[in-house]
PDB file of C-alpha atoms and ligand atoms in Angstrom:
ATOM      1  CA  MET A   1       9.301  21.722 -18.155  1.00 80.00           C
ATOM      2  CA  VAL A   2       8.180  19.229 -15.518  1.00 86.00           C
ATOM      3  CA  THR A   3      10.763  16.659 -14.438  1.00 91.00           C
ATOM      4  CA  GLU A   4      10.474  13.563 -12.255  1.00 93.00           C
ATOM      5  CA  ASN A   5      12.006  15.282  -9.258  1.00 93.00           C
ATOM      6  CA  ASP A   6       9.295  17.992  -9.282  1.00 95.00           C
ATOM      7  CA  ILE A   7       6.543  15.408  -8.799  1.00 97.00           C
ATOM      8  CA  VAL A   8       5.791  14.154  -5.295  1.00 98.00           C
ATOM      9  CA  LEU A   9       3.740  11.013  -4.616  1.00 98.00           C
ATOM     10  CA  VAL A  10       1.993  10.856  -1.229  1.00 98.00           C
ATOM     11  CA  ASP A  11       0.443   7.723   0.328  1.00 98.00           C
ATOM     12  CA  ALA A  12      -1.555   8.750   3.409  1.00 98.00           C
ATOM     13  CA  GLY A  13      -2.369   5.592   5.371  1.00 97.00           C
ATOM     14  CA  ASN A  14      -4.061   4.941   8.695  1.00 95.00           C
ATOM     15  CA  THR A  15      -0.834   5.126  10.682  1.00 93.00           C
ATOM     16  CA  SER A  16       1.583   7.234   8.677  1.00 96.00           C
ATOM     17  CA  ILE A  17       2.012   9.360   5.568  1.00 98.00           C
ATOM     18  CA  LYS A  18       4.658   8.037   3.176  1.00 98.00           C
ATOM     19  CA  PHE A  19       5.988  10.226   0.368  1.00 98.00           C
ATOM     20  CA  VAL A  20       8.716  10.435  -2.257  1.00 98.00           C
ATOM     21  CA  THR A  21       9.588  12.226  -5.496  1.00 97.00           C
ATOM     22  CA  LEU A  22       8.861  10.282  -8.685  1.00 96.00           C
ATOM     23  CA  ASN A  23      12.568   9.919  -9.556  1.00 95.00           C
ATOM     24  CA  ASN A  24      13.253   8.287  -6.150  1.00 95.00           C
ATOM     25  CA  ILE A  25      10.290   5.917  -6.227  1.00 95.00           C
ATOM     26  CA  ASP A  26      12.375   2.806  -5.577  1.00 93.00           C
ATOM     27  CA  THR A  27      14.317   4.266  -2.658  1.00 92.00           C
ATOM     28  CA  GLU A  28      13.189   4.371   0.960  1.00 93.00           C
ATOM     29  CA  LEU A  29      10.131   6.587   1.394  1.00 96.00           C
ATOM     30  CA  HIS A  30       9.955   9.606   3.694  1.00 97.00           C
ATOM     31  CA  SER A  31       7.507   9.027   6.499  1.00 97.00           C
ATOM     32  CA  ALA A  32       5.522  11.426   8.694  1.00 98.00           C
ATOM     33  CA  TYR A  33       2.871  11.035  11.363  1.00 97.00           C
ATOM     34  CA  SER A  34       0.901  14.142  10.434  1.00 97.00           C
ATOM     35  CA  ALA A  35       0.330  16.385   7.421  1.00 98.00           C
ATOM     36  CA  THR A  36       2.183  19.190   9.262  1.00 97.00           C
ATOM     37  CA  GLU A  37       5.227  16.963   9.745  1.00 98.00           C
ATOM     38  CA  CYS A  38       5.044  15.968   6.071  1.00 98.00           C
ATOM     39  CA  PHE A  39       4.940  19.644   4.978  1.00 98.00           C
ATOM     40  CA  GLN A  40       8.053  20.415   7.039  1.00 98.00           C
ATOM     41  CA  THR A  41       9.978  17.953   4.889  1.00 98.00           C
ATOM     42  CA  LEU A  42       8.293  19.001   1.634  1.00 98.00           C
ATOM     43  CA  LYS A  43       9.367  22.599   2.292  1.00 97.00           C
ATOM     44  CA  THR A  44      13.010  21.465   2.094  1.00 96.00           C
ATOM     45  CA  PHE A  45      12.489  20.066  -1.458  1.00 96.00           C
ATOM     46  CA  PRO A  46      13.985  22.425  -4.083  1.00 94.00           C
ATOM     47  CA  TYR A  47      10.863  22.678  -6.283  1.00 95.00           C
ATOM     48  CA  ILE A  48       7.534  20.846  -6.474  1.00 97.00           C
ATOM     49  CA  SER A  49       5.232  21.288  -9.451  1.00 96.00           C
ATOM     50  CA  CYS A  50       2.664  18.619  -8.669  1.00 98.00           C
ATOM     51  CA  ILE A  51       1.607  16.399  -5.768  1.00 98.00           C
ATOM     52  CA  TYR A  52      -0.298  13.133  -6.270  1.00 98.00           C
ATOM     53  CA  LEU A  53      -2.151  12.229  -3.069  1.00 98.00           C
ATOM     54  CA  SER A  54      -3.930   9.027  -2.077  1.00 98.00           C
ATOM     55  CA  ASN A  55      -5.609   9.032   1.330  1.00 98.00           C
ATOM     56  CA  VAL A  56      -7.345   6.328   3.343  1.00 98.00           C
ATOM     57  CA  GLY A  57      -7.061   8.277   6.589  1.00 96.00           C
ATOM     58  CA  ASP A  58      -9.054  11.216   7.850  1.00 94.00           C
ATOM     59  CA  ALA A  59     -10.585  13.471   5.178  1.00 95.00           C
ATOM     60  CA  SER A  60      -8.910  16.463   6.865  1.00 97.00           C
ATOM     61  CA  ILE A  61      -5.615  15.295   5.318  1.00 98.00           C
ATOM     62  CA  GLU A  62      -6.962  16.252   1.894  1.00 98.00           C
ATOM     63  CA  GLN A  63      -7.979  19.677   3.210  1.00 98.00           C
ATOM     64  CA  HIS A  64      -4.485  20.242   4.672  1.00 98.00           C
ATOM     65  CA  PHE A  65      -2.839  19.274   1.373  1.00 98.00           C
ATOM     66  CA  SER A  66      -5.202  21.461  -0.566  1.00 98.00           C
ATOM     67  CA  GLU A  67      -4.249  24.490   1.586  1.00 98.00           C
ATOM     68  CA  PHE A  68      -0.519  23.700   1.462  1.00 98.00           C
ATOM     69  CA  CYS A  69      -0.591  23.350  -2.324  1.00 98.00           C
ATOM     70  CA  GLN A  70      -2.549  26.569  -2.765  1.00 98.00           C
ATOM     71  CA  GLN A  71      -0.049  28.463  -0.600  1.00 98.00           C
ATOM     72  CA  HIS A  72       2.933  27.134  -2.529  1.00 97.00           C
ATOM     73  CA  ALA A  73       1.449  27.210  -6.046  1.00 97.00           C
ATOM     74  CA  ILE A  74       1.646  23.439  -6.355  1.00 98.00           C
ATOM     75  CA  GLN A  75      -0.806  21.485  -8.484  1.00 98.00           C
ATOM     76  CA  LEU A  76      -2.645  18.876  -6.359  1.00 98.00           C
ATOM     77  CA  LYS A  77      -4.106  15.704  -7.828  1.00 98.00           C
ATOM     78  CA  ILE A  78      -6.056  13.603  -5.357  1.00 98.00           C
ATOM     79  CA  ILE A  79      -6.516  10.082  -6.673  1.00 98.00           C
ATOM     80  CA  TYR A  80      -9.703   8.182  -5.840  1.00 98.00           C
ATOM     81  CA  THR A  81     -10.692   4.588  -6.484  1.00 98.00           C
ATOM     82  CA  GLN A  82     -12.152   4.174  -9.949  1.00 98.00           C
ATOM     83  CA  LYS A  83     -14.413   1.669 -11.659  1.00 98.00           C
ATOM     84  CA  GLU A  84     -11.921   1.297 -14.504  1.00 98.00           C
ATOM     85  CA  GLN A  85      -8.476   2.669 -15.393  1.00 98.00           C
ATOM     86  CA  PHE A  86      -5.399   1.416 -17.292  1.00 98.00           C
ATOM     87  CA  SER A  87      -7.382  -1.686 -18.405  1.00 98.00           C
ATOM     88  CA  LEU A  88      -8.187  -2.739 -14.844  1.00 98.00           C
ATOM     89  CA  VAL A  89     -11.850  -3.130 -13.821  1.00 98.00           C
ATOM     90  CA  ASN A  90     -12.913  -2.871 -10.175  1.00 98.00           C
ATOM     91  CA  ALA A  91     -15.350  -5.490  -8.810  1.00 98.00           C
ATOM     92  CA  TYR A  92     -16.944  -3.160  -6.219  1.00 98.00           C
ATOM     93  CA  SER A  93     -20.397  -1.962  -7.233  1.00 98.00           C
ATOM     94  CA  ASP A  94     -19.762   1.154  -5.112  1.00 98.00           C
ATOM     95  CA  VAL A  95     -16.102   1.954  -5.793  1.00 98.00           C
ATOM     96  CA  THR A  96     -16.204   5.004  -3.506  1.00 98.00           C
ATOM     97  CA  LYS A  97     -16.188   2.519  -0.594  1.00 98.00           C
ATOM     98  CA  MET A  98     -12.897   0.882  -1.592  1.00 98.00           C
ATOM     99  CA  GLY A  99      -9.709   2.227  -0.011  1.00 98.00           C
ATOM    100  CA  VAL A 100      -7.683   3.866  -2.770  1.00 98.00           C
ATOM    101  CA  ASP A 101      -4.542   2.136  -1.438  1.00 98.00           C
ATOM    102  CA  ARG A 102      -6.025  -1.183  -2.569  1.00 98.00           C
ATOM    103  CA  TRP A 103      -6.863   0.196  -6.003  1.00 98.00           C
ATOM    104  CA  LEU A 104      -3.349   1.635  -6.402  1.00 98.00           C
ATOM    105  CA  ALA A 105      -1.694  -1.578  -5.206  1.00 98.00           C
ATOM    106  CA  MET A 106      -3.719  -3.468  -7.840  1.00 98.00           C
ATOM    107  CA  LEU A 107      -2.706  -1.014 -10.559  1.00 98.00           C
ATOM    108  CA  ALA A 108       0.953  -1.379  -9.560  1.00 98.00           C
ATOM    109  CA  ALA A 109       0.735  -5.187  -9.544  1.00 98.00           C
ATOM    110  CA  HIS A 110      -1.243  -5.275 -12.795  1.00 98.00           C
ATOM    111  CA  LYS A 111       1.744  -3.682 -14.504  1.00 97.00           C
ATOM    112  CA  MET A 112       4.110  -6.343 -13.156  1.00 96.00           C
ATOM    113  CA  THR A 113       2.420  -9.519 -14.394  1.00 96.00           C
ATOM    114  CA  ARG A 114       0.107 -10.862 -17.083  1.00 94.00           C
ATOM    115  CA  LYS A 115      -0.859 -13.888 -15.003  1.00 96.00           C
ATOM    116  CA  PRO A 116      -3.853 -13.933 -12.652  1.00 97.00           C
ATOM    117  CA  PHE A 117      -2.569 -12.435  -9.410  1.00 98.00           C
ATOM    118  CA  ALA A 118      -3.162 -11.662  -5.767  1.00 98.00           C
ATOM    119  CA  VAL A 119      -1.714  -8.434  -4.401  1.00 98.00           C
ATOM    120  CA  ILE A 120      -1.176  -8.394  -0.648  1.00 98.00           C
ATOM    121  CA  ASP A 121      -0.522  -5.103   1.157  1.00 98.00           C
ATOM    122  CA  VAL A 122       0.786  -5.610   4.697  1.00 97.00           C
ATOM    123  CA  GLY A 123       0.112  -2.380   6.591  1.00 96.00           C
ATOM    124  CA  THR A 124      -2.002  -1.286   9.554  1.00 95.00           C
ATOM    125  CA  ALA A 125      -4.570  -3.597   7.985  1.00 98.00           C
ATOM    126  CA  ILE A 126      -3.686  -6.378   5.558  1.00 98.00           C
ATOM    127  CA  THR A 127      -5.517  -6.405   2.257  1.00 98.00           C
ATOM    128  CA  CYS A 128      -5.495  -9.017  -0.453  1.00 98.00           C
ATOM    129  CA  ASP A 129      -7.061  -8.422  -3.869  1.00 98.00           C
ATOM    130  CA  PHE A 130      -7.420 -10.857  -6.753  1.00 98.00           C
ATOM    131  CA  VAL A 131      -7.228  -9.919 -10.431  1.00 98.00           C
ATOM    132  CA  LYS A 132      -7.608 -12.049 -13.559  1.00 98.00           C
ATOM    133  CA  ASP A 133      -7.357 -10.722 -17.134  1.00 97.00           C
ATOM    134  CA  GLY A 134      -7.705  -7.145 -15.924  1.00 98.00           C
ATOM    135  CA  GLN A 135     -10.842  -7.961 -13.934  1.00 98.00           C
ATOM    136  CA  HIS A 136     -10.759  -7.495 -10.162  1.00 98.00           C
ATOM    137  CA  LEU A 137     -12.462 -10.540  -8.627  1.00 98.00           C
ATOM    138  CA  GLY A 138     -12.720  -9.140  -5.085  1.00 98.00           C
ATOM    139  CA  GLY A 139     -10.550  -9.256  -2.001  1.00 98.00           C
ATOM    140  CA  TRP A 140     -10.029  -9.572   1.721  1.00 98.00           C
ATOM    141  CA  ILE A 141      -9.480  -7.063   4.542  1.00 98.00           C
ATOM    142  CA  THR A 142      -7.719  -8.479   7.623  1.00 98.00           C
ATOM    143  CA  PRO A 143      -6.430  -6.814  10.795  1.00 98.00           C
ATOM    144  CA  GLY A 144      -2.692  -6.144  10.635  1.00 98.00           C
ATOM    145  CA  PHE A 145      -0.119  -7.601  13.003  1.00 98.00           C
ATOM    146  CA  GLY A 146      -0.308  -4.729  15.511  1.00 97.00           C
ATOM    147  CA  ILE A 147      -4.108  -4.559  15.545  1.00 97.00           C
ATOM    148  CA  MET A 148      -4.375  -8.318  16.080  1.00 98.00           C
ATOM    149  CA  LYS A 149      -2.112  -8.187  19.114  1.00 98.00           C
ATOM    150  CA  ASP A 150      -3.974  -5.181  20.543  1.00 98.00           C
ATOM    151  CA  ALA A 151      -7.332  -6.902  20.112  1.00 98.00           C
ATOM    152  CA  LEU A 152      -6.067 -10.016  21.909  1.00 98.00           C
ATOM    153  CA  VAL A 153      -4.696  -8.050  24.841  1.00 98.00           C
ATOM    154  CA  LYS A 154      -7.814  -5.886  25.095  1.00 98.00           C
ATOM    155  CA  ASN A 155     -10.250  -8.823  25.171  1.00 98.00           C
ATOM    156  CA  THR A 156      -8.450 -11.127  27.620  1.00 98.00           C
ATOM    157  CA  ALA A 157      -7.380 -10.894  31.267  1.00 98.00           C
ATOM    158  CA  ARG A 158      -4.071 -12.763  31.098  1.00 98.00           C
ATOM    159  CA  VAL A 159      -2.701 -12.290  27.633  1.00 98.00           C
ATOM    160  CA  SER A 160       0.028  -9.674  27.239  1.00 98.00           C
ATOM    161  CA  ALA A 161       2.141  -8.678  24.257  1.00 98.00           C
ATOM    162  CA  ASN A 162       5.337  -6.794  23.532  1.00 97.00           C
ATOM    163  CA  LYS A 163       6.362  -4.531  20.658  1.00 95.00           C
ATOM    164  CA  ASP A 164       8.933  -6.876  19.111  1.00 92.00           C
ATOM    165  CA  ILE A 165       8.639  -7.660  15.423  1.00 91.00           C
ATOM    166  CA  PRO A 166       9.479 -11.386  15.236  1.00 93.00           C
ATOM    167  CA  THR A 167      12.497 -12.372  13.152  1.00 93.00           C
ATOM    168  CA  ARG A 168      11.800 -16.121  13.456  1.00 95.00           C
ATOM    169  CA  PHE A 169       8.688 -18.228  12.993  1.00 97.00           C
ATOM    170  CA  GLU A 170       8.252 -21.075  15.461  1.00 97.00           C
ATOM    171  CA  PRO A 171       6.113 -21.973  18.491  1.00 98.00           C
ATOM    172  CA  GLY A 172       6.502 -19.475  21.354  1.00 97.00           C
ATOM    173  CA  THR A 173       7.476 -20.377  24.922  1.00 97.00           C
ATOM    174  CA  SER A 174       6.178 -17.314  26.765  1.00 97.00           C
ATOM    175  CA  THR A 175       2.870 -15.431  26.530  1.00 98.00           C
ATOM    176  CA  GLU A 176       4.436 -12.571  24.566  1.00 98.00           C
ATOM    177  CA  GLU A 177       6.171 -14.964  22.187  1.00 97.00           C
ATOM    178  CA  CYS A 178       3.005 -17.023  21.698  1.00 98.00           C
ATOM    179  CA  VAL A 179       1.101 -13.858  20.793  1.00 98.00           C
ATOM    180  CA  ALA A 180       3.792 -12.614  18.393  1.00 98.00           C
ATOM    181  CA  MET A 181       4.180 -16.026  16.734  1.00 98.00           C
ATOM    182  CA  GLY A 182       0.424 -16.607  16.619  1.00 98.00           C
ATOM    183  CA  CYS A 183      -0.296 -13.244  15.002  1.00 98.00           C
ATOM    184  CA  GLN A 184       2.554 -13.903  12.592  1.00 97.00           C
ATOM    185  CA  ALA A 185       0.870 -17.232  11.774  1.00 98.00           C
ATOM    186  CA  ALA A 186      -2.342 -15.332  11.018  1.00 98.00           C
ATOM    187  CA  VAL A 187      -0.490 -12.897   8.719  1.00 98.00           C
ATOM    188  CA  ARG A 188       1.081 -15.862   6.918  1.00 98.00           C
ATOM    189  CA  GLY A 189      -2.399 -17.351   6.725  1.00 98.00           C
ATOM    190  CA  VAL A 190      -3.512 -14.540   4.393  1.00 98.00           C
ATOM    191  CA  TYR A 191      -0.743 -15.506   1.981  1.00 98.00           C
ATOM    192  CA  LEU A 192      -1.398 -19.243   2.279  1.00 97.00           C
ATOM    193  CA  SER A 193      -5.137 -18.714   1.748  1.00 98.00           C
ATOM    194  CA  ALA A 194      -4.434 -16.616  -1.346  1.00 98.00           C
ATOM    195  CA  VAL A 195      -2.268 -19.441  -2.750  1.00 97.00           C
ATOM    196  CA  ASP A 196      -5.032 -21.902  -1.897  1.00 97.00           C
ATOM    197  CA  TYR A 197      -7.701 -19.807  -3.603  1.00 97.00           C
ATOM    198  CA  LEU A 198      -5.660 -19.080  -6.736  1.00 97.00           C
ATOM    199  CA  SER A 199      -4.337 -22.603  -7.185  1.00 96.00           C
ATOM    200  CA  SER A 200      -7.824 -24.086  -7.040  1.00 95.00           C
ATOM    201  CA  ASN A 201      -8.837 -21.988 -10.065  1.00 89.00           C
ATOM    202  CA  GLN A 202      -5.741 -21.679 -12.263  1.00 89.00           C
ATOM    203  CA  ALA A 203      -2.438 -23.382 -12.936  1.00 89.00           C
ATOM    204  CA  GLU A 204      -0.321 -20.250 -13.177  1.00 95.00           C
ATOM    205  CA  PHE A 205      -0.529 -17.144 -11.047  1.00 97.00           C
ATOM    206  CA  SER A 206       1.576 -14.465  -9.360  1.00 97.00           C
ATOM    207  CA  ILE A 207       1.498 -13.179  -5.809  1.00 98.00           C
ATOM    208  CA  ILE A 208       2.802  -9.671  -5.254  1.00 98.00           C
ATOM    209  CA  ILE A 209       3.451  -8.464  -1.719  1.00 98.00           C
ATOM    210  CA  GLY A 210       4.065  -4.919  -0.464  1.00 97.00           C
ATOM    211  CA  GLY A 211       3.573  -2.613   2.517  1.00 96.00           C
ATOM    212  CA  GLY A 212       5.671  -1.792   5.567  1.00 93.00           C
ATOM    213  CA  GLY A 213       5.169  -5.288   6.999  1.00 95.00           C
ATOM    214  CA  LYS A 214       5.988  -7.212   3.818  1.00 96.00           C
ATOM    215  CA  ASN A 215       9.050  -8.823   5.421  1.00 95.00           C
ATOM    216  CA  MET A 216       6.693 -10.878   7.557  1.00 96.00           C
ATOM    217  CA  LEU A 217       5.899 -12.681   4.284  1.00 97.00           C
ATOM    218  CA  ALA A 218       9.522 -12.846   3.110  1.00 95.00           C
ATOM    219  CA  PHE A 219       9.348 -16.669   3.184  1.00 95.00           C
ATOM    220  CA  ALA A 220       6.991 -16.450   0.176  1.00 96.00           C
ATOM    221  CA  GLN A 221       9.890 -15.396  -2.068  1.00 92.00           C
ATOM    222  CA  PHE A 222      11.055 -19.003  -2.113  1.00 90.00           C
ATOM    223  CA  ASP A 223       7.718 -19.966  -3.702  1.00 89.00           C
ATOM    224  CA  GLY A 224       8.239 -17.428  -6.496  1.00 90.00           C
ATOM    225  CA  SER A 225       6.202 -14.595  -4.992  1.00 94.00           C
ATOM    226  CA  ILE A 226       7.438 -11.082  -5.588  1.00 95.00           C
ATOM    227  CA  LEU A 227       8.129  -8.682  -2.708  1.00 96.00           C
ATOM    228  CA  VAL A 228       8.021  -5.078  -3.880  1.00 94.00           C
ATOM    229  CA  ALA A 229       8.718  -1.810  -2.159  1.00 90.00           C
ATOM    230  CA  ASN A 230       6.211   1.022  -2.269  1.00 92.00           C
ATOM    231  CA  LEU A 231       3.264  -0.617  -4.059  1.00 96.00           C
ATOM    232  CA  VAL A 232       0.799   2.217  -3.447  1.00 98.00           C
ATOM    233  CA  VAL A 233       3.297   4.841  -4.563  1.00 98.00           C
ATOM    234  CA  HIS A 234       3.929   2.815  -7.747  1.00 98.00           C
ATOM    235  CA  GLY A 235       0.194   2.969  -8.403  1.00 98.00           C
ATOM    236  CA  LEU A 236       0.295   6.755  -7.999  1.00 98.00           C
ATOM    237  CA  ALA A 237       3.251   6.869 -10.395  1.00 97.00           C
ATOM    238  CA  ARG A 238       1.073   5.355 -13.126  1.00 98.00           C
ATOM    239  CA  TYR A 239      -1.301   8.307 -12.853  1.00 98.00           C
ATOM    240  CA  ALA A 240       1.608  10.788 -12.867  1.00 97.00           C
ATOM    241  CA  ARG A 241       3.272   9.186 -15.906  1.00 96.00           C
ATOM    242  CA  ASN A 242      -0.052   9.105 -17.700  1.00 96.00           C
ATOM    243  CA  ASP A 243      -0.579  12.839 -17.076  1.00 96.00           C
ATOM    244  CA  PHE A 244       2.997  13.731 -18.032  1.00 93.00           C
ATOM    245  CA  PRO A 245       3.843  11.264 -20.830  1.00 88.00           C
ATOM    246  CA  ALA A 246       7.018  13.128 -21.758  1.00 84.00           C
ATOM    247  CA  LEU A 247       8.594  12.211 -18.405  1.00 79.00           C
ATOM    248  CA  VAL A 248       9.063   8.492 -18.998  1.00 53.00           C
ATOM    249  CA  SER A 249       7.364   6.217 -21.495  1.00 38.00           C
ATOM    250  CA  GLU A 250       4.927   3.773 -19.945  1.00 37.00           C
TER     251      GLU A 250
HETATM  252  N1  LIG B   1      10.052  -4.639  10.052  1.00 63.59           N
HETATM  253  C1  LIG B   1       8.792  -5.030  10.076  1.00 63.59           C
HETATM  254  N2  LIG B   1       8.494  -6.336   9.968  1.00 63.59           N
HETATM  255  C2  LIG B   1       7.236  -6.745   9.970  1.00 63.59           C
HETATM  256  N3  LIG B   1       6.192  -5.930  10.095  1.00 63.59           N
HETATM  257  C3  LIG B   1       6.426  -4.636  10.198  1.00 63.59           C
HETATM  258  C4  LIG B   1       7.720  -4.107  10.194  1.00 63.59           C
HETATM  259  N4  LIG B   1       7.636  -2.778  10.310  1.00 63.59           N
HETATM  260  C5  LIG B   1       6.340  -2.502  10.357  1.00 63.59           C
HETATM  261  N5  LIG B   1       5.605  -3.608  10.321  1.00 63.59           N
HETATM  262  C6  LIG B   1       4.147  -3.717  10.302  1.00 63.59           C
HETATM  263  O1  LIG B   1       3.709  -3.025   9.164  1.00 63.59           O
HETATM  264  C7  LIG B   1       2.743  -2.064   9.503  1.00 63.59           C
HETATM  265  C8  LIG B   1       3.183  -0.761   8.929  1.00 63.59           C
HETATM  266  O2  LIG B   1       2.879  -0.773   7.591  1.00 63.59           O
HETATM  267  P1  LIG B   1       3.141   0.452   6.599  1.00 63.59           P
HETATM  268  O3  LIG B   1       4.525   0.945   6.747  1.00 63.59           O
HETATM  269  O4  LIG B   1       2.682  -0.022   5.275  1.00 63.59           O
HETATM  270  O5  LIG B   1       2.369   1.650   7.055  1.00 63.59           O
HETATM  271  P2  LIG B   1       1.276   2.142   7.971  1.00 63.59           P
HETATM  272  O6  LIG B   1       1.320   3.595   7.776  1.00 63.59           O
HETATM  273  O7  LIG B   1       1.345   1.588   9.352  1.00 63.59           O
HETATM  274  O8  LIG B   1       0.071   1.495   7.311  1.00 63.59           O
HETATM  275  P3  LIG B   1      -1.033   2.135   6.492  1.00 63.59           P
HETATM  276  O9  LIG B   1      -0.396   2.668   5.263  1.00 63.59           O
HETATM  277  O10 LIG B   1      -1.906   0.964   6.253  1.00 63.59           O
HETATM  278  O11 LIG B   1      -1.589   3.126   7.399  1.00 63.59           O
HETATM  279  C9  LIG B   1       2.644  -2.008  10.992  1.00 63.59           C
HETATM  280  O12 LIG B   1       1.309  -2.280  11.348  1.00 63.59           O
HETATM  281  C10 LIG B   1       3.542  -3.118  11.513  1.00 63.59           C
HETATM  282  O13 LIG B   1       2.764  -4.108  12.148  1.00 63.59           O
HETATM  283  C1  LIG B   2      -8.580  -1.550   4.404  1.00 63.59           C
HETATM  284  C2  LIG B   2      -7.720  -0.315   4.496  1.00 63.59           C
HETATM  285  C3  LIG B   2      -7.757   0.238   5.904  1.00 63.59           C
HETATM  286  C4  LIG B   2      -6.280  -0.751   4.191  1.00 63.59           C
HETATM  287  O1  LIG B   2      -5.403   0.309   4.338  1.00 63.59           O
HETATM  288  C5  LIG B   2      -8.162   0.751   3.460  1.00 63.59           C
HETATM  289  O2  LIG B   2      -8.067   0.246   2.172  1.00 63.59           O
HETATM  290  C6  LIG B   2      -9.575   1.229   3.718  1.00 63.59           C
HETATM  291  O3  LIG B   2      -9.800   2.043   4.558  1.00 63.59           O
HETATM  292  N1  LIG B   2     -10.562   0.666   2.951  1.00 63.59           N
HETATM  293  C7  LIG B   2     -11.951   1.026   3.045  1.00 63.59           C
HETATM  294  C8  LIG B   2     -12.831  -0.183   2.973  1.00 63.59           C
HETATM  295  C9  LIG B   2     -12.707  -0.994   1.689  1.00 63.59           C
HETATM  296  O4  LIG B   2     -11.660  -0.979   1.017  1.00 63.59           O
HETATM  297  O5  LIG B   2     -13.694  -1.663   1.330  1.00 63.59           O
HETATM  298  K1  LIG B   3     -13.282   2.408  10.202  1.00 63.59           K
END
């Protein structure tokens, strides 16, 4: 019999691989910087029957997982972006081009609200996708906080940045602070633009925010937006629960 702790959900992003067993989906995720590092941790798990993998990084990740799963007699399900699933319809005409993390974040958010919504995933890149009545309307791809700072430093002679993640939002008084605050302003701009777009078309809507950098949008909670942990992994969980309906009713 398959149980929730035998199922592992893996979100391979551009910077790191995040993974967790289905029963621990709302706890802090494990994180690894390579497939090899991820396998070292997976080998310490008592038993794995099935791995659900989503990957927006290098295709070699899928090859590594395929070999690992073959060696350890684990079933591997690689999830790809679809045109339609769980009553959600993708707006891309070529869905193979859409990062599966966006698709999974939409599926996770779609389960959380009936209102028209924007789902914002704050990671290496920031994505924002809009959905109304189960129809994806389209979205935005924006550089993430780190990439923005790097691009500024790379393309200027006198602008420098540090690695600090800002804990305040106000005008800066040194170059490094101005860069950190300015890039934070740009991240907040994605949220504010989503509010602007949604409110011009409908009276009621939800905004759902996830990803490792979601705390940069923590202020949005006061406007009724929902900050959720592990959006992509929650999307993967929908596929797992659909395949194994006896686990938990959906
Ligand atoms: N405490 C924090 N506060 C704000 N931003 C953060 C924080 N920690 C990380 N970030 C930002 O979030 C991003 C990391 O996001 P995430 O953990 O979703 O994973 P990732 O592996 O980097 O991204 P992806 O899955 O897109 O590859 C980094 O680019 C960083 O700028
Ligand atoms: C935009 C990212 C990098 C966000 O992780 C990912 O979803 C991706 O690689 N997307 C491919 C391009 C697209 O979604 O249209
Ligand atoms: K690219």
